[in-house]
């Protein structure tokens, strides 16, 4: 990387944050999406609610200083045919550049603000004098550190066309022809710079196939050479379990009981359990995690619970502390803030339960006697991580919990050999969550409801709209929203977002739990796991921007107690897909059904604005949408390995390297060549 012109030591560091170390990493740093700049719209033709790209000159620029981190910049742009008002939250670097006279290209959604055409935080490119705008489908890359979009675009425009055709193509021609896939070099090039959405889709198909094939080969290879690693036999009727079930303030639902029977049968065998526990949001998966971990602790082993975020790890810790304190079970929260002593306990052979994020088992060796691992709502945890657990002679049992149903083929590919349990039904007495859609001009109605429930001593969440740029901007948008609400309402408003420190976050959650906060304004950080039964209203601003699974998870934060709950989706959806998502949310509350609807909605037409799905090392693959392709890749992997178990044929050399790369990433220290 450092040899590329324009890439100095600082930028090398910034690229490292994106996982880009080599040129090959760089050219496979995929655009998050493309901005459709195939067409420029004159300002007088803009229509409210539609997306557009415009070219104009800055007439006025005014900075609004609201104090730390909440500044914003307002500019007015004209192209001779009309005017457009534009607001930027993240004005730090823009304010120096967006001065009157400068020519800009703006891409975003047209809104109507007090009778004027406006855009909020559009994609913005400054045109140098004399420079013609780049038109077409423009890639938008993930950024880190001080990297600028334009810089990465220019770099990729130089590097990709030069290097992509030189990369070898590991896929045997026979498979390529059979599946009708383009060459890898072509696919890489057109993933960055497609001439049309069709070209981009064709290129994506090839790259997704590669991701699936690589993963399938690695999983099958791993199992092929898997010696029978024993797992500890756990006493599933131990005293801790009995005691826990007695002190629990409720009895297990039939669905929970059935799943527990399946789990406990596995735990009493000397073969490591690998089980996926699916259960809709609110179905009560945490109790089963607790039981599984008690099976280990009550048998003299250690257990680990991994959550997707530190915030959620902390929430689990607080809950489990209440559950386990009476039982005298040692509980350790491992976070960025843990002290050496806490972590040191893990290495001892003392039975305990450790709670943390995925980093917890990144190094299996820090546990002395790990018998059980529970992974909560974490789809990134896959076969690589699983392989890491298998060192030290004993393989712990593993339970992966999710509210998002995963098709079995995908589960097999991501986790290896996996059994599936399903919690059917919800705990008794659940009130349905009444879901309604309000257009932005009626959003007051939602807040009238918030006012009503706050008066009754209950609480509400408000989710701030999704801004794609970065967590930083997202945090700023959330604080603006919270600030505005504080000013006009008498509510005690709390704020939570990803950029706050772990201490700040847990403090806010604690205040909310203790009802010292009426309304919690937050980002999608509230998406999973947060459990405060007294909160009964969920307001989702800009609901059209969220995916269906995300909306379902967010809605699942309410309806957890005995009171009727409401969910308000505030949006003026423009695309048919966004309308269909909102309609689906109104029509059903069933997670399985929503997952199916999601699959129908996301037809192959969805090209622009596609978000990444970081499932277990997949960059481009969308597990639901690409299921058919996954099955093909899996079949191809099987056929390849049965014909050539060692991938020793010269034509398979590239594939062999893929497998080794994947496994080396999974098992550091066991370098394969
Ligand atoms: P999820 O499956 O979404 O992780 P949780 O484990 O957070 O769900 O459980 C949701 C809520 O339901 C919690 O407040 C929990 O205490 C409660 N709960 C779980 N099981 C039962 C049950 N059998 N009866 C009544 N309430 C239950
Ligand atoms: Mg949960």
XYZ file of C-alpha atoms and ligand atoms in Angstrom:
701
model
C 0.000 0.000 0.000
C 2.689 2.434 1.012
C 4.144 2.251 -2.487
C 1.037 3.709 -4.040
C 1.388 7.379 -4.918
C -0.500 9.584 -2.481
C -0.588 6.941 0.246
C 1.663 8.037 3.103
C 2.142 6.595 6.573
C -1.004 8.226 7.926
C -3.200 6.872 5.172
C -1.643 3.429 5.515
C -2.878 3.513 9.113
C -6.332 4.678 8.077
C -6.589 1.890 5.502
C -5.528 -0.631 8.115
C -8.588 0.362 10.120
C -10.633 -0.782 7.143
C -8.740 -4.057 7.046
C -6.829 -3.010 3.948
C -3.214 -4.025 4.062
C -2.357 -5.108 0.541
C -3.309 -4.024 -2.955
C -5.530 -7.064 -3.189
C -7.338 -5.928 -0.029
C -7.758 -2.511 -1.585
C -9.329 -3.699 -4.784
C -11.676 -5.902 -2.827
C -12.681 -3.004 -0.602
C -16.156 -2.971 -2.106
C -18.275 0.113 -2.479
C -20.985 0.180 0.150
C -23.306 1.340 -2.588
C -23.367 3.432 -5.711
C -24.789 6.892 -6.096
C -26.867 7.070 -9.212
C -25.370 9.960 -11.063
C -26.366 8.825 -14.480
C -28.487 11.917 -14.775
C -28.409 15.507 -13.511
C -31.716 17.144 -12.653
C -32.139 20.901 -13.076
C -33.307 22.452 -9.814
C -36.633 23.573 -11.220
C -37.502 19.964 -12.011
C -36.915 18.617 -8.511
C -39.815 16.764 -6.960
C -40.263 16.413 -3.223
C -39.737 12.878 -2.002
C -37.564 11.780 -4.903
C -33.871 11.181 -5.023
C -31.864 13.358 -7.401
C -28.426 14.578 -8.318
C -28.065 18.295 -8.957
C -25.270 20.612 -9.961
C -25.230 24.157 -8.670
C -23.275 27.022 -7.223
C -23.211 27.911 -3.530
C -24.903 31.278 -3.016
C -24.910 31.508 0.755
C -23.335 29.492 3.501
C -24.139 29.906 7.136
C -22.758 28.031 10.058
C -24.960 27.404 13.085
C -22.938 26.962 16.216
C -24.836 25.022 18.847
C -21.793 24.029 20.805
C -19.805 20.849 21.068
C -20.487 18.439 18.272
C -23.868 19.833 17.376
C -22.895 22.477 14.836
C -24.453 22.380 11.459
C -23.964 24.139 8.177
C -26.725 25.502 5.979
C -26.045 26.415 2.388
C -28.192 27.671 -0.445
C -27.438 26.451 -3.926
C -28.641 27.778 -7.251
C -28.287 26.654 -10.854
C -30.060 29.555 -12.498
C -33.287 27.593 -12.756
C -34.064 27.339 -9.044
C -32.789 27.184 -5.474
C -32.099 24.418 -2.994
C -31.410 24.652 0.746
C -28.976 22.115 2.115
C -28.125 21.201 5.710
C -25.000 19.352 6.776
C -24.503 18.127 10.320
C -20.925 17.145 10.001
C -19.746 20.541 8.939
C -16.188 20.545 10.176
C -14.349 20.104 6.892
C -17.165 21.176 4.612
C -17.476 24.616 6.121
C -14.063 25.629 4.894
C -14.836 24.492 1.389
C -18.484 25.270 0.875
C -18.137 29.008 0.479
C -20.160 31.155 -1.930
C -19.085 30.743 -5.532
C -18.016 27.119 -5.234
C -19.657 24.661 -7.582
C -21.024 21.424 -6.128
C -22.717 18.190 -7.063
C -25.305 17.033 -4.574
C -27.110 13.699 -4.478
C -29.860 13.052 -2.012
C -33.526 13.001 -1.327
C -35.507 16.153 -1.975
C -37.505 17.394 0.990
C -39.827 20.235 1.608
C -38.771 22.389 4.535
C -41.054 25.332 5.251
C -42.122 25.531 1.652
C -38.596 25.379 0.271
C -36.864 22.586 -1.554
C -34.148 21.164 0.622
C -31.811 18.232 1.190
C -30.394 16.994 4.450
C -26.860 15.729 4.398
C -26.717 14.798 0.730
C -23.736 13.199 -0.907
C -21.604 16.213 -1.805
C -18.776 16.620 -4.237
C -16.978 19.892 -4.794
C -16.093 20.613 -8.397
C -12.776 22.288 -8.993
C -13.008 25.176 -11.439
C -13.110 23.720 -14.936
C -13.587 20.161 -13.662
C -16.429 18.247 -15.222
C -18.451 16.045 -12.882
C -17.990 12.317 -13.045
C -21.288 10.837 -14.149
C -22.586 7.298 -14.009
C -22.874 4.960 -11.055
C -20.397 6.381 -8.579
C -19.002 4.032 -5.921
C -19.228 5.092 -2.297
C -16.579 3.450 -0.133
C -16.415 2.876 3.591
C -14.089 5.394 5.218
C -11.920 5.487 8.308
C -9.696 8.049 9.982
C -9.122 11.061 7.761
C -9.741 9.296 4.467
C -11.922 11.287 2.130
C -14.431 9.768 -0.255
C -13.002 11.518 -3.255
C -9.488 10.359 -2.459
C -10.507 6.712 -2.173
C -12.553 6.958 -5.364
C -9.622 8.397 -7.283
C -7.230 5.839 -5.853
C -9.527 2.967 -6.773
C -10.049 4.412 -10.233
C -6.303 4.200 -10.756
C -5.596 0.915 -8.998
C -8.527 -1.356 -9.856
C -8.324 -1.250 -13.668
C -4.610 -1.836 -13.495
C -4.506 -4.697 -10.985
C -7.826 -6.511 -11.222
C -7.102 -8.148 -14.587
C -3.784 -9.436 -13.254
C -5.282 -11.403 -10.366
C -5.484 -15.100 -10.988
C -8.923 -16.672 -11.175
C -9.056 -19.729 -8.903
C -12.420 -20.898 -10.220
C -12.050 -23.803 -12.682
C -13.462 -22.934 -16.105
C -15.875 -25.850 -16.012
C -17.645 -24.450 -12.941
C -17.572 -20.955 -14.305
C -19.278 -22.049 -17.496
C -21.748 -24.278 -15.739
C -22.876 -21.445 -13.471
C -22.621 -18.864 -16.236
C -20.374 -16.565 -14.226
C -18.069 -13.833 -15.520
C -14.299 -13.899 -14.971
C -13.103 -12.695 -11.582
C -11.117 -9.760 -12.951
C -14.126 -8.504 -14.878
C -16.339 -8.948 -11.838
C -14.001 -6.971 -9.587
C -13.703 -4.122 -12.037
C -17.442 -3.881 -12.551
C -18.212 -4.093 -8.874
C -16.455 -0.752 -8.562
C -17.447 0.865 -11.828
C -20.508 -0.773 -13.337
C -21.997 0.845 -16.411
C -25.471 -0.203 -15.326
C -27.226 -1.821 -12.384
C -27.358 -5.004 -14.451
C -23.613 -5.116 -14.811
C -23.196 -4.550 -11.150
C -25.553 -7.410 -10.363
C -23.774 -9.751 -12.732
C -20.436 -8.910 -11.155
C -21.893 -9.292 -7.692
C -23.182 -12.776 -8.537
C -19.683 -13.906 -9.354
C -18.150 -12.394 -6.238
C -20.871 -13.749 -3.989
C -20.374 -17.183 -5.492
C -16.684 -16.904 -4.625
C -17.441 -15.936 -1.034
C -19.783 -18.881 -0.633
C -17.467 -21.321 -2.354
C -14.539 -20.276 -0.235
C -16.526 -20.611 2.966
C -18.060 -23.939 1.935
C -14.694 -25.387 0.983
C -13.174 -24.274 4.274
C -16.011 -25.746 6.334
C -15.993 -29.061 4.483
C -12.211 -29.223 4.666
C -12.278 -28.580 8.380
C -14.755 -31.365 8.978
C -12.853 -33.701 6.735
C -9.800 -33.424 8.947
C -11.672 -33.000 12.226
C -10.479 -35.561 14.729
C -13.114 -36.458 17.282
C -12.472 -33.783 19.890
C -14.237 -34.643 23.114
C -16.465 -32.233 24.980
C -17.116 -32.265 28.718
C -20.085 -34.345 29.821
C -22.248 -31.948 31.822
C -24.586 -32.795 34.654
C -27.832 -31.322 33.379
C -29.742 -32.050 36.564
C -27.317 -30.350 38.900
C -28.387 -28.482 42.021
C -27.804 -25.032 40.507
C -30.255 -25.752 37.714
C -32.914 -27.005 40.088
C -32.452 -24.007 42.333
C -32.533 -21.583 39.424
C -35.775 -22.991 38.077
C -37.285 -22.674 41.543
C -36.279 -19.046 42.037
C -37.340 -17.971 38.536
C -40.421 -15.720 38.864
C -42.159 -17.587 36.045
C -42.371 -21.087 34.637
C -40.903 -21.953 31.270
C -43.236 -21.764 28.300
C -43.876 -25.024 26.411
C -41.627 -23.712 23.631
C -38.809 -22.998 26.086
C -39.202 -26.386 27.737
C -39.019 -28.191 24.434
C -35.866 -26.333 23.382
C -34.275 -26.946 26.776
C -34.940 -30.673 26.458
C -33.064 -30.684 23.168
C -30.178 -28.694 24.576
C -29.786 -30.713 27.744
C -29.777 -33.966 25.782
C -26.761 -32.654 23.859
C -24.951 -31.357 26.919
C -24.895 -34.723 28.619
C -22.940 -36.246 25.732
C -19.177 -36.178 25.220
C -19.617 -34.746 21.702
C -19.515 -30.962 21.477
C -22.968 -29.503 21.013
C -23.346 -27.101 18.108
C -26.875 -25.850 18.245
C -28.655 -22.877 16.822
C -31.505 -21.625 18.989
C -34.010 -19.631 17.017
C -36.734 -17.757 18.816
C -38.562 -14.614 17.947
C -37.765 -11.334 19.646
C -39.045 -11.583 23.228
C -39.515 -15.356 23.171
C -37.227 -15.739 26.180
C -33.918 -17.010 24.883
C -31.905 -15.535 27.736
C -33.324 -18.021 30.233
C -32.112 -20.884 28.075
C -28.679 -19.293 27.921
C -28.727 -19.136 31.707
C -29.726 -22.790 32.039
C -27.047 -23.952 29.612
C -24.380 -22.010 31.449
C -25.523 -23.366 34.789
C -25.181 -26.857 33.361
C -21.489 -26.090 32.884
C -20.890 -24.256 36.152
C -22.789 -26.834 38.173
C -20.525 -29.471 36.660
C -17.334 -27.646 37.574
C -16.710 -25.914 34.223
C -16.597 -22.338 33.026
C -19.090 -20.757 30.664
C -18.948 -17.734 28.395
C -21.757 -15.585 27.039
C -20.946 -13.410 24.060
C -23.081 -10.493 22.968
C -22.781 -8.443 19.793
C -22.100 -5.172 21.605
C -20.598 -4.078 24.901
C -23.869 -2.419 25.770
C -25.735 -5.671 25.443
C -23.058 -7.604 27.299
C -23.530 -5.190 30.147
C -27.319 -5.583 30.070
C -26.937 -9.348 30.240
C -24.513 -9.000 33.102
C -26.917 -6.916 35.156
C -29.784 -9.334 34.566
C -27.762 -12.477 35.217
C -26.334 -10.944 38.357
C -29.861 -10.746 39.708
C -30.548 -14.339 38.662
C -27.292 -15.844 39.834
C -26.432 -13.899 42.940
C -28.733 -16.026 45.130
C -27.088 -19.137 43.703
C -23.602 -17.938 44.557
C -22.357 -18.308 41.000
C -19.301 -16.213 40.141
C -19.983 -13.793 37.307
C -17.338 -11.768 35.477
C -17.999 -8.963 33.009
C -15.117 -8.778 30.576
C -15.037 -5.485 28.728
C -12.538 -2.938 27.568
C -12.650 -1.652 31.109
C -12.091 -4.883 33.005
C -9.240 -5.051 35.383
C -6.491 -7.606 35.109
C -7.742 -9.412 38.204
C -11.135 -10.161 36.657
C -9.561 -11.511 33.536
C -7.029 -13.445 35.577
C -9.882 -15.388 37.179
C -10.714 -16.892 33.811
C -7.377 -18.586 33.570
C -7.917 -20.341 36.878
C -9.931 -23.518 36.866
C -12.590 -21.909 39.021
C -16.135 -22.459 37.701
C -17.558 -19.111 36.625
C -19.547 -17.348 33.992
C -17.843 -14.720 31.859
C -19.846 -12.216 29.850
C -18.466 -10.037 27.121
C -18.335 -9.409 23.390
C -16.845 -11.691 20.813
C -13.367 -10.682 21.900
C -14.013 -12.895 24.902
C -13.035 -16.124 23.198
C -10.755 -14.576 20.630
C -8.118 -16.222 22.708
C -9.448 -19.515 23.921
C -6.410 -19.960 26.086
C -7.426 -17.360 28.585
C -9.972 -19.814 29.922
C -8.851 -22.564 32.212
C -11.826 -24.884 31.862
C -14.294 -23.621 29.288
C -17.240 -26.001 28.940
C -20.010 -23.933 27.408
C -20.153 -20.998 25.020
C -23.337 -19.067 24.298
C -23.392 -16.629 21.412
C -26.266 -14.154 21.445
C -27.582 -12.440 18.312
C -24.213 -12.533 16.682
C -24.215 -13.608 13.090
C -20.608 -12.737 12.607
C -19.650 -15.594 14.813
C -18.993 -18.413 12.458
C -16.916 -21.401 11.694
C -13.655 -19.514 12.091
C -14.458 -18.485 15.609
C -15.757 -21.935 16.320
C -12.524 -23.464 15.193
C -10.685 -21.240 17.653
C -12.554 -22.809 20.522
C -11.276 -26.250 19.735
C -7.807 -25.874 21.146
C -6.677 -27.166 24.507
C -7.966 -30.694 24.101
C -11.563 -30.118 25.134
C -14.128 -28.565 22.856
C -16.794 -26.534 24.666
C -20.456 -26.962 23.855
C -21.846 -24.122 21.808
C -25.266 -22.519 21.626
C -25.909 -19.750 19.103
C -29.081 -17.748 19.735
C -30.826 -15.661 17.130
C -34.147 -13.977 16.477
C -33.496 -13.925 12.754
C -34.281 -17.292 11.254
C -31.328 -18.561 9.273
C -31.952 -20.959 6.406
C -30.406 -24.309 7.153
C -27.994 -24.276 4.219
C -26.607 -21.004 5.412
C -26.336 -22.257 8.969
C -24.393 -25.264 7.749
C -22.058 -23.120 5.722
C -21.439 -20.550 8.380
C -21.219 -22.728 11.450
C -20.359 -26.091 10.071
C -22.485 -28.934 11.292
C -25.291 -27.430 13.288
C -28.499 -28.601 14.926
C -31.457 -26.258 15.107
C -33.949 -25.704 17.936
C -36.867 -23.369 17.683
C -38.694 -21.696 20.567
C -42.272 -21.549 19.434
C -44.653 -19.066 21.031
C -44.130 -16.182 23.398
C -44.413 -15.984 27.183
C -48.027 -15.702 28.344
C -49.789 -12.400 28.914
C -47.953 -10.575 26.172
C -49.965 -7.719 24.810
C -49.799 -7.261 21.085
C -47.831 -4.257 19.914
C -50.069 -1.967 17.963
C -48.077 -0.735 14.986
C -49.014 2.298 12.946
C -47.509 4.255 10.149
C -47.561 8.060 10.254
C -46.365 10.345 7.537
C -43.800 12.915 8.625
C -46.332 15.704 8.722
C -48.360 13.756 11.301
C -45.444 12.794 13.485
C -46.862 14.919 16.293
C -49.473 12.228 16.823
C -46.784 9.814 17.898
C -45.406 12.272 20.410
C -48.884 12.966 21.775
C -48.977 9.263 22.612
C -45.533 9.493 24.170
C -46.822 12.332 26.323
C -49.776 10.257 27.423
C -47.746 7.237 28.475
C -45.110 9.346 30.199
C -47.894 10.906 32.225
C -48.937 7.382 33.226
C -45.433 6.682 34.469
C -44.334 4.603 31.515
C -41.470 5.133 29.129
C -40.676 5.419 25.450
C -37.877 4.949 22.955
C -37.283 7.236 19.999
C -34.988 5.905 17.293
C -33.312 8.529 15.197
C -33.162 8.161 11.417
C -30.364 6.253 9.844
C -27.632 8.433 8.393
C -25.251 6.319 6.458
C -21.984 8.210 6.675
C -20.652 7.218 10.057
C -21.486 6.542 13.642
C -20.186 9.964 14.451
C -22.763 11.718 12.311
C -25.378 9.302 13.531
C -24.542 10.291 17.084
C -24.829 13.951 16.228
C -28.197 13.476 14.586
C -29.390 11.675 17.711
C -28.191 14.411 20.021
C -29.891 17.074 17.915
C -33.108 15.142 18.177
C -32.747 14.698 21.928
C -31.855 18.355 22.398
C -34.914 19.483 20.447
C -37.125 17.227 22.500
C -35.721 18.454 25.787
C -36.541 22.019 24.810
C -40.165 21.521 23.869
C -41.319 18.789 26.243
C -41.194 18.478 29.982
C -39.748 14.984 29.677
C -36.559 13.691 31.127
C -34.844 12.807 27.884
C -31.871 10.466 27.716
C -29.510 9.944 24.821
C -27.605 6.889 23.748
C -25.441 6.276 20.694
C -22.412 4.374 19.554
C -19.905 7.132 20.074
C -20.495 7.433 23.793
C -18.093 5.706 26.131
C -19.128 2.382 27.602
C -19.510 4.047 31.004
C -21.788 6.732 29.654
C -23.905 4.181 27.855
C -24.413 1.929 30.823
C -25.185 4.914 33.037
C -27.944 6.029 30.674
C -29.368 2.506 30.491
C -29.362 2.290 34.267
C -31.204 5.614 34.590
C -33.737 4.433 32.040
C -34.248 1.158 33.859
C -34.759 3.038 37.131
C -37.290 5.285 35.404
C -35.215 8.408 35.961
C -35.462 8.925 32.200
C -38.844 9.077 30.465
C -37.807 9.039 26.852
C -34.659 7.453 25.531
C -33.472 8.803 22.203
C -31.044 6.499 20.509
C -29.581 4.987 17.395
C -29.817 1.386 16.252
C -27.571 0.571 19.165
C -30.921 -0.154 20.833
C -31.670 -2.785 18.241
C -30.970 -5.939 20.174
C -31.438 -7.303 23.616
C -32.389 -4.247 25.600
C -35.125 -5.341 27.979
C -37.062 -2.713 29.959
C -40.656 -3.920 30.381
C -41.915 -0.510 31.537
C -41.175 1.008 28.121
C -44.318 0.779 26.024
C -43.901 3.140 23.101
C -41.389 2.866 20.297
C -41.127 5.737 17.850
C -38.964 5.087 14.797
C -38.126 8.257 12.902
C -37.310 7.774 9.234
C -38.563 4.198 9.383
C -38.294 3.829 5.604
C -34.529 3.758 5.918
C -34.385 0.639 8.049
C -34.423 -2.953 6.883
C -37.265 -5.213 7.895
C -35.243 -7.319 10.308
C -33.985 -4.175 11.979
C -37.479 -2.717 12.329
C -38.684 -5.958 13.857
C -35.840 -5.989 16.366
C -36.414 -2.361 17.274
C -40.126 -2.914 17.754
C -39.276 -5.888 19.946
C -37.935 -3.483 22.602
C -41.537 -2.779 23.638
C -44.361 -5.172 24.428
C -42.203 -6.824 27.074
C -44.459 -6.162 30.038
C -48.128 -6.422 30.876
C -49.160 -3.127 29.273
C -50.384 -2.643 25.746
C -47.636 -1.189 23.604
C -47.392 0.952 20.515
C -44.909 1.261 17.731
C -44.977 4.281 15.413
C -43.212 4.165 12.096
C -42.633 7.733 10.950
C -41.830 7.883 7.282
C -42.779 9.111 3.864
C -41.643 6.033 1.990
C -40.916 6.654 -1.667
C -39.711 3.349 -3.010
C -42.137 0.436 -3.365
C -39.768 -1.676 -1.243
C -39.903 0.784 1.649
C -43.685 0.882 1.394
C -43.820 -2.903 1.409
C -41.599 -3.106 4.500
C -43.803 -0.732 6.423
C -46.901 -2.575 5.286
C -45.386 -5.871 6.426
C -44.602 -4.406 9.852
C -48.203 -3.297 10.242
C -49.603 -6.620 9.127
C -47.581 -9.033 11.182
C -45.589 -9.324 14.329
C -44.265 -12.773 13.598
C -40.527 -12.846 12.972
C -40.617 -15.891 10.709
C -43.292 -14.392 8.550
C -41.402 -11.119 8.379
C -38.263 -12.923 7.274
C -40.218 -14.505 4.427
C -41.743 -11.194 3.445
C -38.272 -9.699 3.505
C -37.113 -12.234 0.988
C -40.027 -11.430 -1.311
C -39.516 -7.700 -1.018
C -35.835 -7.774 -1.773
C -36.156 -9.005 -5.278
C -33.166 -9.058 -7.565
C -34.002 -5.510 -8.588
C -32.481 -4.049 -5.461
C -29.153 -2.722 -6.580
C -28.662 0.796 -5.434
C -28.468 1.529 -1.756
C -27.801 -2.051 -0.835
C -26.321 -2.380 2.586
C -23.631 -4.785 3.542
C -24.390 -7.992 5.321
C -21.365 -8.902 7.301
C -22.396 -12.470 7.969
C -19.419 -14.529 8.984
C -16.883 -13.026 6.692
C -19.219 -12.423 3.756
C -18.694 -9.020 2.250
C -21.210 -8.930 -0.541
C -23.410 -11.925 0.051
C -26.882 -11.351 1.369
C -27.770 -14.613 3.061
C -31.490 -14.438 2.402
C -31.407 -13.131 -1.093
C -28.522 -15.235 -2.324
C -29.668 -18.537 -0.940
C -29.905 -20.219 -4.342
C -26.355 -19.199 -5.124
C -25.181 -20.491 -1.777
C -26.675 -23.888 -2.525
C -24.894 -23.995 -5.859
C -21.573 -23.032 -4.304
C -22.008 -25.657 -1.644
C -22.730 -28.327 -4.243
C -19.693 -27.217 -6.214
C -17.527 -27.416 -3.094
C -18.738 -30.922 -2.346
C -18.092 -32.079 -5.882
C -14.628 -30.530 -5.907
C -13.585 -32.143 -2.642
C -14.968 -35.541 -3.491
C -13.086 -35.549 -6.807
C -9.914 -34.089 -5.352
C -9.930 -34.334 -1.532
C -6.579 -32.582 -1.126
C -7.215 -30.045 -3.892
C -3.891 -31.232 -5.196
C -4.644 -30.941 -8.902
C -2.711 -28.008 -10.424
C -5.950 -26.491 -11.613
C -7.121 -26.326 -7.977
C -4.109 -24.549 -6.620
C -5.927 -21.236 -6.262
C -8.804 -22.924 -4.457
C -6.418 -24.661 -2.102
C -4.918 -21.291 -1.269
C -8.377 -19.896 -0.569
C -9.071 -22.687 1.876
C -5.762 -22.201 3.610
C -6.235 -18.458 3.830
C -9.638 -18.969 5.406
C -8.336 -21.556 7.854
C -5.211 -19.609 8.731
C -7.430 -16.705 9.631
C -9.414 -19.110 11.793
C -6.539 -20.853 13.510
C -3.708 -18.421 14.115
C -0.518 -20.214 14.857
C -1.363 -23.256 12.714
C 0.007 -21.896 9.486
C -0.875 -23.976 6.449
C 0.826 -23.507 3.099
P -35.248 -12.713 23.701
O -35.648 -14.055 23.198
O -35.654 -11.606 22.791
O -33.780 -12.652 24.077
P -35.607 -12.320 26.515
O -34.845 -13.502 26.964
O -34.965 -10.985 26.655
O -36.102 -12.506 25.018
O -37.010 -12.353 27.278
C -37.963 -11.348 27.088
C -38.720 -11.086 28.353
O -39.582 -12.174 28.647
C -37.837 -10.900 29.568
O -38.307 -9.810 30.305
C -37.986 -12.198 30.320
O -37.813 -12.015 31.697
C -39.399 -12.613 29.999
N -39.636 -14.057 30.015
C -38.810 -15.022 29.517
N -39.349 -16.254 29.693
C -40.542 -16.079 30.287
C -41.582 -16.976 30.737
N -41.480 -18.284 30.588
N -42.670 -16.426 31.328
C -42.769 -15.095 31.474
N -41.839 -14.201 31.100
C -40.728 -14.672 30.503
Mg -32.091 -11.540 23.686
